[in-house]
Amino acid sequence: MKRTAFFISDGTGITAEALGNSLLAQFGSISFNKVTLPYVDNAEKANEAVRVIDKAGNDDGHRPLVFDTIVDEATRAIIATSSAYKIDVFSAFLKPLELELGSHSSYSVGKSHSINEVNTYMDRIESVNFAMENDDGAKTRHYDKADIILTGVSRCGKTPSCLYMALQFGIRAANYPLTDSDINSTELPEVLEPYRDKLFGLTIDPFQLAAIRHERRANSQYASLDQCEDEVQSVERMLRQQNIPYINTTHFSIEEIATRIIAQKGLQRRIK
Amino acid sequence: MKRTAFFISDGTGITAEALGNSLLAQFGSISFNKVTLPYVDNAEKANEAVRVIDKAGNDDGHRPLVFDTIVDEATRAIIATSSAYKIDVFSAFLKPLELELGSHSSYSVGKSHSINEVNTYMDRIESVNFAMENDDGAKTRHYDKADIILTGVSRCGKTPSCLYMALQFGIRAANYPLTDSDINSTELPEVLEPYRDKLFGLTIDPFQLAAIRHERRANSQYASLDQCEDEVQSVERMLRQQNIPYINTTHFSIEEIATRIIAQKGLQRRIK
């Protein structure tokens, strides 16, 4: 059975997608064709969306699902004329929240993602710059300014995790890849010693590491399973001996790696 | 009036946050103290969460709000014993969805963010690598592989926008900063000419640009309002003459810049 799911918003669509994906993930046996329609912020775009929704329903032979976070009531009313089954977030929750808070809602679009304060914007940009400049052990002299320093073998997920923490939460995250000589020692690399409290290790299943490295350098020693097993074992031993917290990233997405590190280390976000 | 809002999940908390922030943004007159509690995935953590919630209610003198995306019913039942006002996403929407889909939900935690397929993970990593390697005009020889090439003056938001598109959507995004000699010409830089269809411009209010540059290099010519005004004017003129689409990023968050570019250029995501 094929069903199409629409995530519709007058803003970025990020909330509708997050909510919709969370709910649809509970129905593993059904394969959904997912379509995001962002910036549906006037009657013309809403009517066009209805046309697209109804066409998908005809093509599928099943009515589509619509996850709708449109704030404007008139625009939402147009979407409601489609043949879809609707999960309407604002209708469900906004009125009860108004009662609870004793306050009228402003029905303003996309406020949650709009960053008006230049300070917040700059915190974010600065954190992205920090992650890029302190990527891959390129520089270590700014480690005193880091909120967190990720370490582990090459290709275990350090860089994207740092960038995600920077973009999403304004956290200053550096990363230090362990070199061959680091890996063959049970000591912490000297350059990391002063920042012991900021360190967090990432490890990974050697099979997955080999697959990832293979994409990068096919059939190299670097990508061989033997090499990957050796490196992972040695690094895990070192992290345990040095009492550095670490997580195995194999079954985690970037979001999960980042949020688990933040929770475990109690890091403070600069962006909420 | 101070109210505390909790975003509680047995996964990353990203969905609860996105939903909660969207709803709370509609109540601009109230200042919320926002707390995310991720990975609340057993009775012990749930009981601790209830303690924290109830304490916040006592401290505030108002019951807190709880936005809850916990999948497990037993854990959710513990959260329900708190004194908070609850927005319970799964209770509200999962049962009706089961009826609509004629299928039982699996009640499995955090599936939406778990990336099991190594291909998806690698698409994401490759896109992040691409953005980093093709940042700031460092290399231009991979532009044939780019999905999009952002251009504009220094510090207008190109790098974070590229990284966001890579991390969130698996889009290969390069960026090319316009140099002084590029800016003083009404022609497209020669290196960009073959990739005209992939180009997208970012522009920005000169006052905000000056503020951002000032953070980077205080009191420099580079950060002066005159310089920023000149550059922005020249670049906008060039983009218009060359018929390159562009947006003004001044009042947009990174999410908005990225999703607007994707919508306007009809880019295909590699991650849904």
XYZ file of C-alpha atoms in Angstrom:
544
model
C 0.000 0.000 0.000
C 1.329 3.386 -0.982
C 0.294 6.488 0.918
C 1.501 10.007 0.397
C 2.122 12.191 3.452
C 2.310 15.959 3.126
C 4.044 18.235 5.613
C 2.568 21.674 5.080
C 3.538 24.945 6.689
C 3.514 28.672 6.125
C 7.092 28.671 7.417
C 10.034 26.334 6.861
C 8.024 23.136 7.355
C 10.558 21.877 9.891
C 8.035 21.456 12.715
C 5.487 19.728 10.491
C 8.196 17.372 9.229
C 9.544 16.566 12.685
C 6.085 15.835 14.032
C 4.937 13.929 10.964
C 8.074 11.820 10.750
C 7.825 10.930 14.446
C 4.255 9.762 14.043
C 4.760 7.939 10.729
C 7.809 6.126 12.106
C 5.372 4.238 14.327
C 3.893 2.555 11.250
C 6.885 0.647 9.960
C 4.874 -1.658 7.715
C 3.605 1.161 5.517
C 5.835 2.922 3.028
C 5.060 6.612 2.799
C 5.872 8.961 -0.002
C 6.768 12.134 1.894
C 6.331 15.605 0.431
C 7.086 18.879 2.196
C 5.276 22.034 1.085
C 6.859 25.000 2.890
C 5.908 28.686 2.723
C 2.248 28.049 1.897
C 1.343 31.530 3.063
C -1.436 32.783 0.837
C -4.666 31.588 -0.762
C -3.090 30.955 -4.150
C -0.403 28.656 -2.768
C -2.964 26.917 -0.539
C -5.240 26.226 -3.510
C -2.288 24.861 -5.461
C -1.419 22.632 -2.471
C -4.981 21.281 -2.414
C -4.671 20.431 -6.091
C -1.388 18.563 -5.500
C -2.831 16.726 -2.484
C -5.950 15.623 -4.302
C -3.957 14.464 -7.302
C -1.730 12.310 -5.031
C -4.855 10.782 -3.537
C -6.195 9.890 -6.966
C -2.840 8.448 -8.054
C -2.390 6.412 -4.853
C -5.971 5.191 -4.592
C -5.851 6.228 -0.911
C -6.407 9.640 0.570
C -3.138 11.324 1.581
C -2.185 12.360 5.090
C -1.581 16.030 5.808
C 0.458 17.270 8.772
C -0.315 20.943 8.911
C 1.349 23.666 10.986
C -0.113 26.616 9.105
C -0.835 29.384 11.592
C -3.152 31.544 9.512
C -6.728 30.319 9.896
C -7.917 31.383 6.444
C -5.053 29.548 4.730
C -5.613 26.490 6.919
C -9.292 26.529 5.978
C -8.368 26.183 2.319
C -6.105 23.194 3.057
C -9.032 21.668 4.971
C -11.035 21.478 1.732
C -8.689 18.811 0.346
C -9.634 15.142 0.442
C -6.742 14.322 2.816
C -6.806 12.996 6.355
C -5.576 15.961 8.385
C -3.447 16.234 11.510
C -3.902 19.891 12.308
C -1.463 20.885 15.040
C -2.656 24.397 15.700
C -6.345 23.504 15.813
C -5.579 20.704 18.256
C -3.357 22.575 20.665
C -3.557 26.349 20.275
C -7.034 26.982 21.705
C -6.406 24.874 24.826
C -3.059 26.643 25.291
C -4.770 30.034 25.073
C -7.075 29.000 27.901
C -4.230 27.622 30.003
C -2.092 30.730 29.521
C -5.001 33.185 29.766
C -3.613 34.928 26.710
C -4.509 35.226 23.061
C -2.084 33.837 20.556
C -0.714 36.143 17.920
C -1.108 33.754 14.970
C 2.139 34.990 13.567
C 3.983 32.875 11.087
C 7.207 31.027 11.660
C 8.228 32.967 14.734
C 9.992 30.032 16.306
C 12.623 29.915 13.605
C 12.964 33.587 12.903
C 16.037 34.929 14.558
C 15.589 38.606 15.052
C 18.232 39.120 17.653
C 21.532 39.706 15.996
C 23.295 38.292 19.063
C 21.716 34.872 18.678
C 22.557 34.880 14.999
C 26.151 35.751 15.743
C 26.457 33.110 18.442
C 25.410 30.597 15.872
C 27.782 31.865 13.208
C 30.647 32.056 15.674
C 30.012 28.471 16.732
C 30.013 27.303 13.114
C 33.262 29.177 12.516
C 34.719 27.629 15.635
C 33.791 24.126 14.511
C 35.269 24.675 11.050
C 38.482 26.257 12.293
C 38.993 23.602 14.937
C 38.093 20.653 12.775
C 40.272 17.617 12.335
C 42.941 18.725 14.797
C 43.957 21.496 12.402
C 44.498 23.867 15.268
C 44.593 23.102 18.962
C 45.419 26.510 20.395
C 41.776 27.519 20.786
C 40.840 24.442 22.822
C 40.575 26.634 25.918
C 37.533 28.272 24.290
C 35.880 24.976 23.344
C 32.767 23.738 25.146
C 33.540 20.192 24.046
C 36.323 18.380 22.189
C 35.372 15.207 20.346
C 38.003 12.593 19.701
C 38.145 9.203 18.012
C 39.407 7.469 14.888
C 39.089 9.009 11.428
C 35.519 8.833 9.971
C 33.669 7.965 13.156
C 31.347 10.991 12.903
C 33.242 13.746 14.719
C 32.967 16.516 12.134
C 29.222 16.324 11.413
C 28.505 15.991 15.138
C 30.507 19.148 15.868
C 28.802 21.065 13.073
C 25.394 19.925 14.209
C 26.060 21.049 17.796
C 27.236 24.417 16.462
C 24.334 25.021 14.084
C 21.551 23.705 16.246
C 22.666 24.690 19.721
C 25.453 27.277 19.370
C 27.908 24.976 21.121
C 31.626 25.490 20.430
C 32.775 22.025 19.461
C 36.308 21.128 18.352
C 37.451 17.738 17.180
C 40.751 15.933 17.362
C 41.318 12.815 15.252
C 43.622 10.300 16.886
C 46.719 9.654 14.797
C 48.526 6.327 14.472
C 50.988 7.217 17.202
C 48.160 8.402 19.472
C 46.344 5.137 18.857
C 49.323 2.966 19.751
C 49.674 4.645 23.119
C 47.526 4.129 26.193
C 48.322 7.685 27.246
C 46.202 10.652 26.307
C 47.835 12.741 23.540
C 49.804 15.475 25.254
C 47.922 18.284 23.529
C 44.637 17.006 24.983
C 45.870 16.577 28.560
C 44.981 20.126 29.757
C 41.431 19.727 28.373
C 40.612 16.355 29.883
C 37.267 17.621 31.243
C 36.122 18.717 27.797
C 36.922 15.445 26.055
C 34.327 13.079 24.706
C 35.097 9.984 22.646
C 33.223 8.587 19.652
C 33.612 4.979 18.690
C 32.022 2.863 15.975
C 31.558 -0.703 14.838
C 34.625 -1.678 12.748
C 32.445 -3.098 9.941
C 30.607 0.172 9.544
C 33.853 2.124 9.801
C 35.333 0.016 7.003
C 32.243 0.627 4.848
C 32.442 4.376 5.418
C 36.183 4.528 4.740
C 35.742 2.381 1.664
C 33.509 5.086 0.174
C 36.348 7.516 0.699
C 39.328 5.418 -0.363
C 38.249 2.157 -1.933
C 40.395 -0.914 -1.244
C 42.954 1.020 0.785
C 44.750 -0.264 3.861
C 42.996 2.623 5.629
C 39.598 1.080 4.762
C 40.532 -2.541 5.520
C 38.581 -4.327 8.207
C 41.809 -5.370 9.974
C 42.977 -1.787 10.231
C 39.554 -0.580 11.398
C 39.332 -3.307 14.050
C 42.813 -2.500 15.345
C 42.162 1.213 15.558
C 38.771 0.906 17.220
C 40.026 -1.589 19.804
C 43.057 0.500 20.686
C 41.093 3.717 20.970
C 38.405 2.149 23.135
C 41.106 0.754 25.423
C 42.753 4.159 25.702
C 39.452 5.952 26.400
C 38.545 3.440 29.116
C 41.983 3.624 30.744
C 41.964 7.385 30.675
C 38.404 7.479 31.954
C 37.135 9.567 29.036
C 33.389 9.138 28.428
C 32.470 7.822 24.992
C 29.580 6.517 22.954
C 29.295 4.064 20.122
C 27.839 5.933 17.161
C 27.047 2.909 14.976
C 23.284 2.946 15.369
C 22.877 6.650 16.043
C 22.039 9.534 13.769
C 23.979 12.800 13.983
C 21.081 14.266 15.994
C 21.282 11.432 18.504
C 25.047 11.630 18.862
C 24.878 15.384 19.450
C 21.970 15.370 21.888
C 23.381 12.425 23.864
C 26.727 14.187 24.282
C 24.971 17.370 25.395
C 22.855 15.442 27.905
C 25.734 13.359 29.246
C 28.151 16.288 29.633
C 25.461 18.735 30.747
C 26.520 21.258 28.106
C 24.788 24.625 28.058
C 23.281 25.676 24.757
C 23.670 29.215 23.496
C 20.559 28.772 21.347
C 17.289 27.429 22.716
C 4.665 36.168 34.601
C 7.237 33.402 34.402
C 6.297 29.973 33.099
C 8.549 27.005 32.565
C 8.017 24.851 29.474
C 9.426 21.336 29.317
C 10.101 19.464 26.092
C 10.221 15.796 27.031
C 11.053 12.827 24.860
C 12.420 9.306 25.029
C 14.531 10.247 21.999
C 16.464 13.377 21.054
C 13.693 15.793 22.043
C 13.943 17.517 18.670
C 10.308 16.924 17.721
C 9.009 18.031 21.120
C 11.142 21.178 20.905
C 10.093 22.024 17.349
C 6.423 21.582 18.184
C 6.634 23.346 21.537
C 8.605 26.285 20.192
C 6.148 26.733 17.316
C 3.219 26.846 19.701
C 4.896 29.020 22.349
C 6.032 31.516 19.700
C 2.349 32.417 19.324
C 2.377 33.860 22.856
C 4.870 36.655 22.485
C 3.840 38.475 25.656
C 4.856 35.611 27.942
C 8.472 34.799 28.651
C 9.058 31.083 28.925
C 11.907 29.332 30.618
C 12.503 26.385 28.269
C 13.962 23.086 29.414
C 14.540 20.032 27.227
C 14.632 16.612 28.857
C 15.757 14.085 26.220
C 16.153 10.304 26.549
C 13.549 9.906 29.287
C 13.217 6.222 28.495
C 12.616 4.410 31.763
C 10.592 4.742 34.974
C 13.496 6.111 36.987
C 14.191 8.961 34.559
C 10.470 9.666 34.256
C 10.081 9.935 38.039
C 13.082 12.274 38.181
C 11.491 14.371 35.408
C 8.259 14.628 37.434
C 10.267 15.856 40.414
C 11.985 18.535 38.291
C 8.674 19.606 36.711
C 6.882 19.916 40.041
C 9.759 21.863 41.553
C 9.653 24.344 38.656
C 5.919 24.772 39.243
C 6.495 25.549 42.904
C 9.305 27.987 42.126
C 7.328 29.765 39.377
C 4.013 29.879 41.210
C 2.388 28.601 37.983
C 2.128 25.055 36.747
C 4.633 24.309 33.991
C 3.787 23.291 30.442
C 4.916 19.895 29.196
C 5.266 19.049 25.485
C 5.638 15.314 25.469
C 6.613 13.035 22.578
C 7.343 9.946 24.676
C 6.232 6.884 22.741
C 6.182 4.320 25.556
C 2.798 4.422 27.282
C 4.061 3.373 30.718
C 6.698 6.100 30.756
C 4.188 8.642 29.498
C 1.811 7.635 32.284
C 4.440 8.561 34.867
C 4.953 12.000 33.291
C 1.170 12.439 33.419
C 1.293 12.316 37.241
C 3.111 15.674 37.358
C 1.257 18.875 38.122
C 2.006 20.271 34.649
C -0.357 21.212 31.859
C 0.360 18.587 29.213
C 0.420 18.670 25.432
C 0.668 14.971 24.681
C 1.383 14.487 21.002
C 1.091 10.735 20.787
C -2.131 10.515 22.775
C -3.660 13.189 20.585
C -2.685 11.843 17.197
C -1.538 8.224 17.290
C -4.867 6.486 17.939
C -6.676 8.402 15.188
C -3.790 7.649 12.811
C -4.046 3.940 13.628
C -7.698 4.022 12.622
C -6.985 5.969 9.438
C -4.152 3.660 8.398
C -5.868 0.465 9.565
C -2.604 -0.525 11.207
C -1.246 -0.738 14.714
C 1.636 1.508 15.599
C 4.825 -0.067 16.822
C 5.441 2.328 19.708
C 9.110 2.238 18.981
C 11.259 5.019 20.237
C 12.933 7.695 18.179
C 12.682 5.842 14.896
C 12.350 9.009 12.906
C 15.850 10.125 13.742
C 17.569 6.779 13.787
C 19.478 6.257 10.611
C 19.934 2.587 10.100
C 20.742 2.630 6.455
C 24.399 3.159 6.005
C 23.687 4.757 2.606
C 21.682 7.578 4.097
C 24.346 8.150 6.709
C 27.020 8.290 4.042
C 25.018 10.666 1.856
C 24.875 12.977 4.792
C 28.564 12.696 5.609
C 29.528 13.127 1.970
C 27.422 16.258 1.747
C 29.058 17.700 4.869
C 32.483 16.900 3.428
C 31.482 18.520 0.177
C 30.350 21.700 1.928
C 33.564 21.894 3.951
C 35.862 21.218 1.026
C 34.067 23.667 -1.230
C 33.680 26.409 1.329
C 34.759 29.962 0.761
C 35.846 29.459 -2.842
C 38.754 27.317 -1.644
C 38.294 24.942 -4.536
C 36.131 25.379 -7.579
C 36.982 22.249 -9.544
C 34.180 20.195 -7.948
C 31.454 22.666 -8.869
C 30.197 20.231 -11.493
C 29.159 17.945 -8.612
C 27.410 20.701 -6.641
C 23.629 20.811 -6.342
C 23.813 24.517 -5.557
C 26.488 27.210 -5.358
C 25.834 30.135 -3.033
C 27.495 33.429 -3.698
C 27.558 36.852 -2.064
C 29.755 39.151 -0.018
C 31.850 37.913 2.887
C 29.771 37.183 6.064
C 26.328 37.175 4.517
C 25.522 33.658 5.748
C 26.815 31.421 2.945
C 28.796 28.914 5.015
C 26.184 28.081 7.684
C 23.497 27.868 4.999
C 25.584 25.367 3.013
C 26.321 23.292 6.109
C 22.679 23.299 7.125
C 21.581 22.102 3.681
C 24.204 19.356 3.850
C 23.388 18.144 7.363
C 19.635 18.395 7.202
C 18.912 17.477 3.601
C 22.039 15.850 2.154
C 22.362 18.590 -0.449
C 25.809 19.244 -1.950
C 26.244 22.966 -1.459
C 29.359 24.933 -2.380
C 29.908 28.584 -1.741
C 31.896 31.240 -3.538
C 32.590 34.579 -1.828
C 32.798 37.492 -4.237
C 36.194 39.197 -4.123
C 36.833 42.904 -4.547
C 37.547 42.523 -8.248
C 34.410 40.362 -8.697
C 32.388 43.013 -6.929
C 33.617 45.864 -9.091
C 32.542 44.059 -12.233
C 29.027 43.666 -13.570
C 30.103 40.397 -15.195
C 29.797 37.044 -13.516
C 33.197 35.773 -12.284
C 34.599 33.574 -15.027
C 34.863 30.516 -12.790
C 31.105 30.659 -12.111
C 30.012 31.094 -15.727
C 29.685 27.356 -16.542
C 27.537 26.834 -13.421
C 25.103 29.680 -13.959
C 22.096 27.397 -13.363
C 23.376 26.339 -9.954
C 24.014 29.851 -8.668
C 22.029 31.468 -5.910
C 22.872 34.804 -4.325
C 22.612 35.879 -0.717
C 22.408 39.512 0.188
C 22.014 41.313 3.510
C 21.245 44.694 5.013
C 24.524 46.692 5.155
C 23.935 47.664 8.817
C 23.646 44.036 9.872
C 26.619 43.088 7.720
C 28.704 45.781 9.414
C 27.641 44.506 12.849
C 28.565 40.927 11.942
C 31.907 41.925 10.450
C 32.617 44.142 13.435
C 32.458 41.048 15.677
C 35.091 39.484 13.486
C 37.428 42.442 12.907
C 36.497 45.383 15.088
C 36.914 48.877 13.612
C 38.381 47.573 10.362
C 37.745 49.029 6.925
C 36.231 45.625 6.157
C 33.597 46.205 8.866
C 32.874 49.851 8.044
C 29.345 50.758 7.014
C 30.632 52.521 3.871
C 32.434 49.424 2.706
C 29.459 47.184 3.502
C 27.048 49.486 1.645
C 29.315 49.603 -1.408
C 29.761 45.854 -1.541
C 26.091 45.020 -1.053
C 24.959 47.532 -3.674
C 27.477 46.328 -6.243
C 26.683 42.665 -5.680
C 22.940 43.197 -5.877
C 23.422 45.098 -9.123
C 25.545 42.300 -10.561
C 23.078 39.571 -9.499
C 20.173 41.473 -11.060
C 22.037 42.150 -14.300
C 23.136 38.542 -14.561
C 19.655 37.334 -13.703
C 20.851 35.226 -10.749
C 18.104 34.617 -8.158
C 18.893 35.909 -4.674
C 17.339 36.498 -1.282
C 17.955 39.023 1.431
C 18.969 37.087 4.545
C 18.657 39.927 7.049
C 15.494 38.776 8.773
C 15.889 35.063 8.117
C 17.298 32.282 10.224
C 19.628 29.706 8.694
C 16.684 27.287 8.463
C 14.663 29.815 6.532
C 17.486 30.692 4.146
C 18.117 27.004 3.427
C 14.484 25.968 2.985
C 13.686 28.992 0.824
C 16.593 28.253 -1.503
C 15.521 24.608 -1.749
C 11.938 25.613 -2.512
C 12.875 28.306 -5.017
C 15.403 26.182 -6.920
C 13.373 22.976 -6.608
C 16.393 21.119 -5.196
C 16.024 17.405 -4.513
C 16.933 16.261 -1.025
C 18.937 13.118 -0.491
C 17.575 12.832 3.047
C 13.866 13.021 3.822
